Tab-separated table of C-alpha atoms in Angstrom:
chain	number	residue	atom	x	y	z
A	1	MET	CA	195.419	81.617	63.946
A	2	SER	CA	198.708	81.000	65.793
A	3	TRP	CA	198.287	79.359	69.508
A	4	ASP	CA	200.958	79.812	72.253
A	5	TRP	CA	201.338	77.408	74.784
A	6	GLN	CA	204.162	78.072	76.286
A	7	PHE	CA	202.887	80.773	78.459
A	8	TYR	CA	201.550	78.083	80.746
A	9	CYS	CA	205.351	77.657	82.090
A	10	ASN	CA	205.938	81.660	82.386
A	11	ASP	CA	206.112	82.840	86.085
A	12	THR	CA	202.570	84.656	86.853
A	13	ALA	CA	204.744	87.385	88.994
A	14	THR	CA	207.641	88.115	86.456
A	15	GLY	CA	206.374	86.160	83.691
A	16	GLU	CA	209.939	84.408	83.121
A	17	ALA	CA	209.787	81.242	81.893
A	18	VAL	CA	210.373	78.416	84.600
A	19	ALA	CA	211.810	74.907	84.002
A	20	GLY	CA	209.033	72.719	83.899
A	21	CYS	CA	206.507	74.615	84.300
A	22	PHE	CA	206.182	73.738	87.770
A	23	GLY	CA	208.179	76.636	90.734
A	24	PRO	CA	210.319	74.996	93.642
A	25	GLY	CA	208.787	73.542	96.120
A	26	GLY	CA	205.625	73.311	94.752
A	27	LYS	CA	204.641	76.849	94.866
A	28	GLU	CA	202.292	78.312	93.091
A	29	GLN	CA	204.584	80.027	90.670
A	30	THR	CA	202.942	79.424	86.839
A	31	TYR	CA	199.935	79.666	85.199
A	32	LEU	CA	199.944	76.144	84.694
A	33	GLN	CA	200.006	75.590	88.898
A	34	TRP	CA	197.107	78.733	89.245
A	35	MET	CA	195.104	77.090	86.879
A	36	LEU	CA	195.313	73.572	88.780
A	37	ASN	CA	195.205	75.040	91.593
A	38	ALA	CA	191.951	76.721	90.685
A	39	TRP	CA	190.805	73.462	89.828
A	40	GLY	CA	191.078	71.796	92.946
A	41	TRP	CA	188.734	74.687	94.145
A	42	THR	CA	186.570	74.314	92.339
A	43	LEU	CA	186.285	70.326	92.378
A	44	SER	CA	186.927	71.149	96.470
A	45	VAL	CA	183.793	73.749	96.922
A	46	SER	CA	181.475	71.543	94.268
A	47	LEU	CA	182.117	68.099	96.303
A	48	LEU	CA	181.576	70.037	99.188
A	49	ALA	CA	178.608	72.056	97.806
A	50	LEU	CA	176.868	68.282	96.817
A	51	LEU	CA	177.331	66.864	100.069
A	52	VAL	CA	175.731	69.428	101.523
A	53	ALA	CA	173.057	69.587	99.297
A	54	LEU	CA	172.440	65.896	99.267
A	55	VAL	CA	172.103	65.378	102.973
A	56	VAL	CA	170.020	68.931	103.498
A	57	GLY	CA	167.941	68.253	100.343
A	58	SER	CA	167.045	65.032	101.482
A	59	LEU	CA	165.808	65.639	104.600
A	60	ILE	CA	163.402	68.494	103.043
A	61	GLY	CA	161.988	65.757	100.714
A	62	ILE	CA	161.262	63.738	103.598
A	63	ALA	CA	159.774	66.017	105.868
A	64	ARG	CA	157.341	67.119	102.788
A	65	THR	CA	155.887	64.107	102.364
A	66	THR	CA	155.489	62.901	106.610
A	67	PRO	CA	152.035	63.458	107.602
A	68	ASN	CA	153.426	66.256	110.118
A	69	LYS	CA	151.742	68.841	109.048
A	70	TRP	CA	154.350	71.357	110.561
A	71	LEU	CA	157.383	69.280	109.320
A	72	ALA	CA	156.126	69.732	105.452
A	73	ARG	CA	155.426	73.058	105.416
A	74	PHE	CA	158.625	73.489	106.631
A	75	GLY	CA	159.725	71.698	103.905
A	76	GLU	CA	157.642	73.635	101.420
A	77	ALA	CA	158.964	77.063	102.870
A	78	TRP	CA	162.590	75.592	102.089
A	79	THR	CA	162.050	75.102	98.903
A	80	GLU	CA	159.986	77.913	97.921
A	81	LEU	CA	162.653	80.025	99.663
A	82	PHE	CA	165.709	78.838	98.415
A	83	ARG	CA	164.296	78.006	95.470
A	84	ASN	CA	163.206	81.265	94.087
A	85	ILE	CA	166.351	83.106	94.883
A	86	PRO	CA	168.857	83.870	91.646
A	87	LEU	CA	171.950	81.703	92.813
A	88	LEU	CA	173.888	84.895	92.450
A	89	VAL	CA	171.851	86.775	95.119
A	90	GLN	CA	172.071	83.655	97.596
A	91	VAL	CA	176.045	83.670	97.478
A	92	PHE	CA	175.794	87.484	97.685
A	93	LEU	CA	173.513	86.710	101.089
A	94	TRP	CA	175.979	84.358	102.787
A	95	TYR	CA	179.173	86.414	102.047
A	96	HIS	CA	178.292	89.776	102.202
A	97	VAL	CA	174.986	89.992	104.783
A	98	LEU	CA	174.451	87.215	106.986
A	99	PRO	CA	178.503	87.934	108.600
A	100	ALA	CA	177.349	91.724	109.181
A	101	LEU	CA	174.549	90.506	110.377
A	102	PHE	CA	176.451	87.741	112.380
A	103	PRO	CA	180.029	88.611	113.201
A	104	VAL	CA	180.774	85.374	114.378
A	105	LEU	CA	180.240	84.187	110.665
A	106	ARG	CA	182.647	86.836	109.485
A	107	ASP	CA	185.294	85.732	112.528
A	108	ALA	CA	185.129	82.367	112.314
A	109	VAL	CA	184.475	81.037	109.074
A	110	PRO	CA	186.065	80.862	105.812
A	111	PRO	CA	184.250	82.836	102.726
A	112	SER	CA	184.733	79.253	100.829
A	113	VAL	CA	182.514	77.891	103.792
A	114	LEU	CA	179.631	80.194	102.804
A	115	VAL	CA	179.790	79.558	99.276
A	116	VAL	CA	179.656	75.647	100.040
A	117	CYS	CA	176.209	76.572	102.069
A	118	ALA	CA	175.165	79.223	99.397
A	119	LEU	CA	175.453	76.412	96.966
A	120	GLY	CA	174.602	73.739	98.562
A	121	PHE	CA	171.413	75.296	100.409
A	122	PHE	CA	170.562	76.399	96.515
A	123	THR	CA	170.779	72.934	95.142
A	124	SER	CA	169.030	71.300	98.148
A	125	ALA	CA	165.824	72.320	97.727
A	126	ARG	CA	165.870	71.107	94.099
A	127	ILE	CA	167.147	67.773	95.315
A	128	GLY	CA	164.304	67.948	97.961
A	129	GLU	CA	161.708	68.578	95.110
A	130	GLN	CA	163.001	65.005	93.381
A	131	VAL	CA	163.352	63.013	96.804
A	132	LYS	CA	159.913	63.483	97.631
A	133	ALA	CA	158.675	62.770	93.724
A	134	GLY	CA	160.496	59.804	94.263
A	135	ILE	CA	158.359	59.069	97.451
A	136	GLN	CA	155.367	59.553	96.198
A	137	THR	CA	156.078	57.545	92.822
A	138	LEU	CA	156.081	54.348	95.161
A	139	PRO	CA	152.314	52.795	96.121
A	140	ARG	CA	151.165	53.999	98.987
A	141	GLY	CA	150.631	50.560	100.298
A	142	GLN	CA	154.301	50.281	100.907
A	143	ARG	CA	154.582	52.566	104.057
A	144	TYR	CA	151.367	50.833	105.562
A	145	ALA	CA	153.112	47.487	104.888
A	146	GLY	CA	156.084	48.929	106.603
A	147	GLN	CA	153.690	50.405	109.834
A	148	ALA	CA	151.719	47.152	110.048
A	149	LEU	CA	155.084	44.979	110.170
A	150	GLY	CA	155.392	47.220	113.696
A	151	MET	CA	158.231	49.721	112.470
A	152	THR	CA	158.145	53.146	112.936
A	153	LEU	CA	157.483	56.190	110.941
A	154	PRO	CA	161.336	56.574	111.014
A	155	GLN	CA	162.002	53.179	110.824
A	156	THR	CA	159.209	52.934	107.608
A	157	TYR	CA	161.416	55.571	105.664
A	158	ARG	CA	164.856	54.057	106.367
A	159	PHE	CA	163.931	50.488	105.285
A	160	VAL	CA	160.984	50.895	102.729
A	161	LEU	CA	160.458	54.004	101.107
A	162	LEU	CA	163.658	55.759	100.824
A	163	PRO	CA	166.090	52.416	99.548
A	164	MET	CA	163.684	52.575	96.563
A	165	ALA	CA	163.190	56.104	96.169
A	166	PHE	CA	166.265	56.944	95.684
A	167	ARG	CA	166.873	54.349	93.209
A	168	ILE	CA	164.004	56.143	91.042
A	169	VAL	CA	165.415	59.499	91.651
A	170	ILE	CA	169.376	58.773	91.017
A	171	PRO	CA	168.918	60.197	86.879
A	172	PRO	CA	167.596	63.888	88.054
A	173	LEU	CA	170.466	63.866	91.306
A	174	THR	CA	172.768	62.792	88.390
A	175	SER	CA	171.858	66.019	86.501
A	176	GLU	CA	172.113	68.336	89.452
A	177	SER	CA	175.358	66.526	90.670
A	178	MET	CA	176.564	67.813	87.334
A	179	ASN	CA	174.824	71.271	87.759
A	180	ILE	CA	176.680	71.821	91.213
A	181	VAL	CA	180.193	71.908	89.556
A	182	LYS	CA	178.909	74.381	86.567
A	183	ASN	CA	177.310	76.784	89.373
A	184	SER	CA	180.523	76.586	91.419
A	185	ALA	CA	181.570	79.458	88.727
A	186	VAL	CA	179.158	82.352	90.750
A	187	ALA	CA	181.953	81.858	93.471
A	188	PHE	CA	184.248	83.737	91.568
A	189	ALA	CA	182.187	86.379	92.363
A	190	VAL	CA	182.918	86.755	95.764
A	191	SER	CA	187.216	86.680	94.637
A	192	ILE	CA	187.199	82.320	95.881
A	193	PRO	CA	190.144	81.445	93.714
A	194	GLU	CA	188.539	78.844	91.197
A	195	LEU	CA	188.558	78.203	87.337
A	196	ALA	CA	186.310	80.646	86.497
A	197	GLN	CA	188.053	83.377	88.395
A	198	PHE	CA	191.637	81.954	86.961
A	199	ALA	CA	190.068	82.129	83.626
A	200	GLN	CA	188.991	85.963	83.897
A	201	GLN	CA	192.303	87.313	85.508
A	202	ALA	CA	194.517	85.185	83.579
A	203	SER	CA	193.360	85.914	80.417
A	204	GLU	CA	193.426	89.160	81.063
A	205	GLU	CA	196.753	89.314	82.402
A	206	THR	CA	198.429	87.481	79.007
A	207	SER	CA	196.158	87.999	76.571
A	208	HIS	CA	195.832	84.198	76.182
A	209	PHE	CA	191.777	84.039	75.583
A	210	GLU	CA	192.184	81.049	73.554
A	211	GLU	CA	194.233	79.038	75.120
A	212	ILE	CA	193.004	79.463	78.994
A	213	PHE	CA	189.321	79.705	77.958
A	214	ILE	CA	189.805	76.276	76.386
A	215	PRO	CA	191.242	74.045	79.061
A	216	VAL	CA	189.051	76.129	81.020
A	217	THR	CA	185.842	74.462	79.669
A	218	ALA	CA	187.246	70.937	79.265
A	219	LEU	CA	188.730	70.910	82.944
A	220	TYR	CA	184.736	71.783	83.883
A	221	PHE	CA	184.324	69.089	81.172
A	222	ILE	CA	185.935	66.677	82.732
A	223	SER	CA	184.721	67.615	86.216
A	224	ALA	CA	180.835	66.639	85.226
A	225	PHE	CA	181.642	64.231	83.200
A	226	ALA	CA	183.494	62.080	86.274
A	227	ILE	CA	180.230	63.011	88.306
A	228	ASN	CA	178.221	61.212	85.863
A	229	ARG	CA	180.073	58.461	85.054
A	230	VAL	CA	179.877	57.907	89.042
A	231	ALA	CA	176.460	58.344	88.935
A	232	LYS	CA	175.946	55.252	86.523
A	233	PHE	CA	177.553	53.496	88.423
A	234	ILE	CA	176.121	53.862	91.359
A	235	GLU	CA	172.878	53.792	89.332
A	236	ALA	CA	173.809	50.573	87.485
A	237	ARG	CA	175.214	48.479	91.127
A	238	VAL	CA	172.153	49.651	93.008
A	239	ARG	CA	169.619	48.204	89.948
A	240	ILE	CA	166.992	46.243	91.098
A	241	PRO	CA	166.590	43.195	88.945
A	242	GLY	CA	163.799	43.085	86.478
A	243	SER	CA	162.777	46.860	87.821
A	244	GLY	CA	163.178	48.218	84.050
A	245	GLY	CA	166.025	50.736	83.240
A	246	GLY	CA	168.024	48.247	81.505
A	247	LYS	CA	169.075	44.969	81.838
């Protein structure tokens, strides 16, 4: 088998070789530039969706453990709704259906933002479940102790429950953070120019399937592994001595 990697230096429009593999002025002209730009889109969508998922998922997890039954029911409904609809269906709903129902989304919101919302809300249901489990793992006396000290319920969550709960759920949150990088590949279905779309389109144009999918796979691995290392670093930094999980 003979692999040809030189095509990455070819102009995407003309097929002619470009010296140095980068077009003049940093414009997207070669397949290498196209792949790096697609990687940037993948990272942008993944990290923004992760931010949305962490914020919304944490609020949903908190709501499901509060004594307010309406908040708890809202959290349960949110989790069941977004967890039980396939991600690809949610992406199409955000990209096609909601803009048709609410024209302001079509006119003022970039498609990539809609994909970020779809991916973030889908993952928020899973993170909400984990945050809820982390809070419920704590002894019930911790909540009572915080309130006995004169703290309000929000203060009890902020200073007593959440610092411990988040330490407990860092491992599953790490898995969800890595999954969000992989799940970002569904964005190609609505023409977001990320890695999966690059791999599909470039392989059809050049017929260099192995040479395209091997680097794309490596970039997905590097992205997910980098998130894993950051999460491991955070876990080590916030670990309470003597609480287990390592020395």
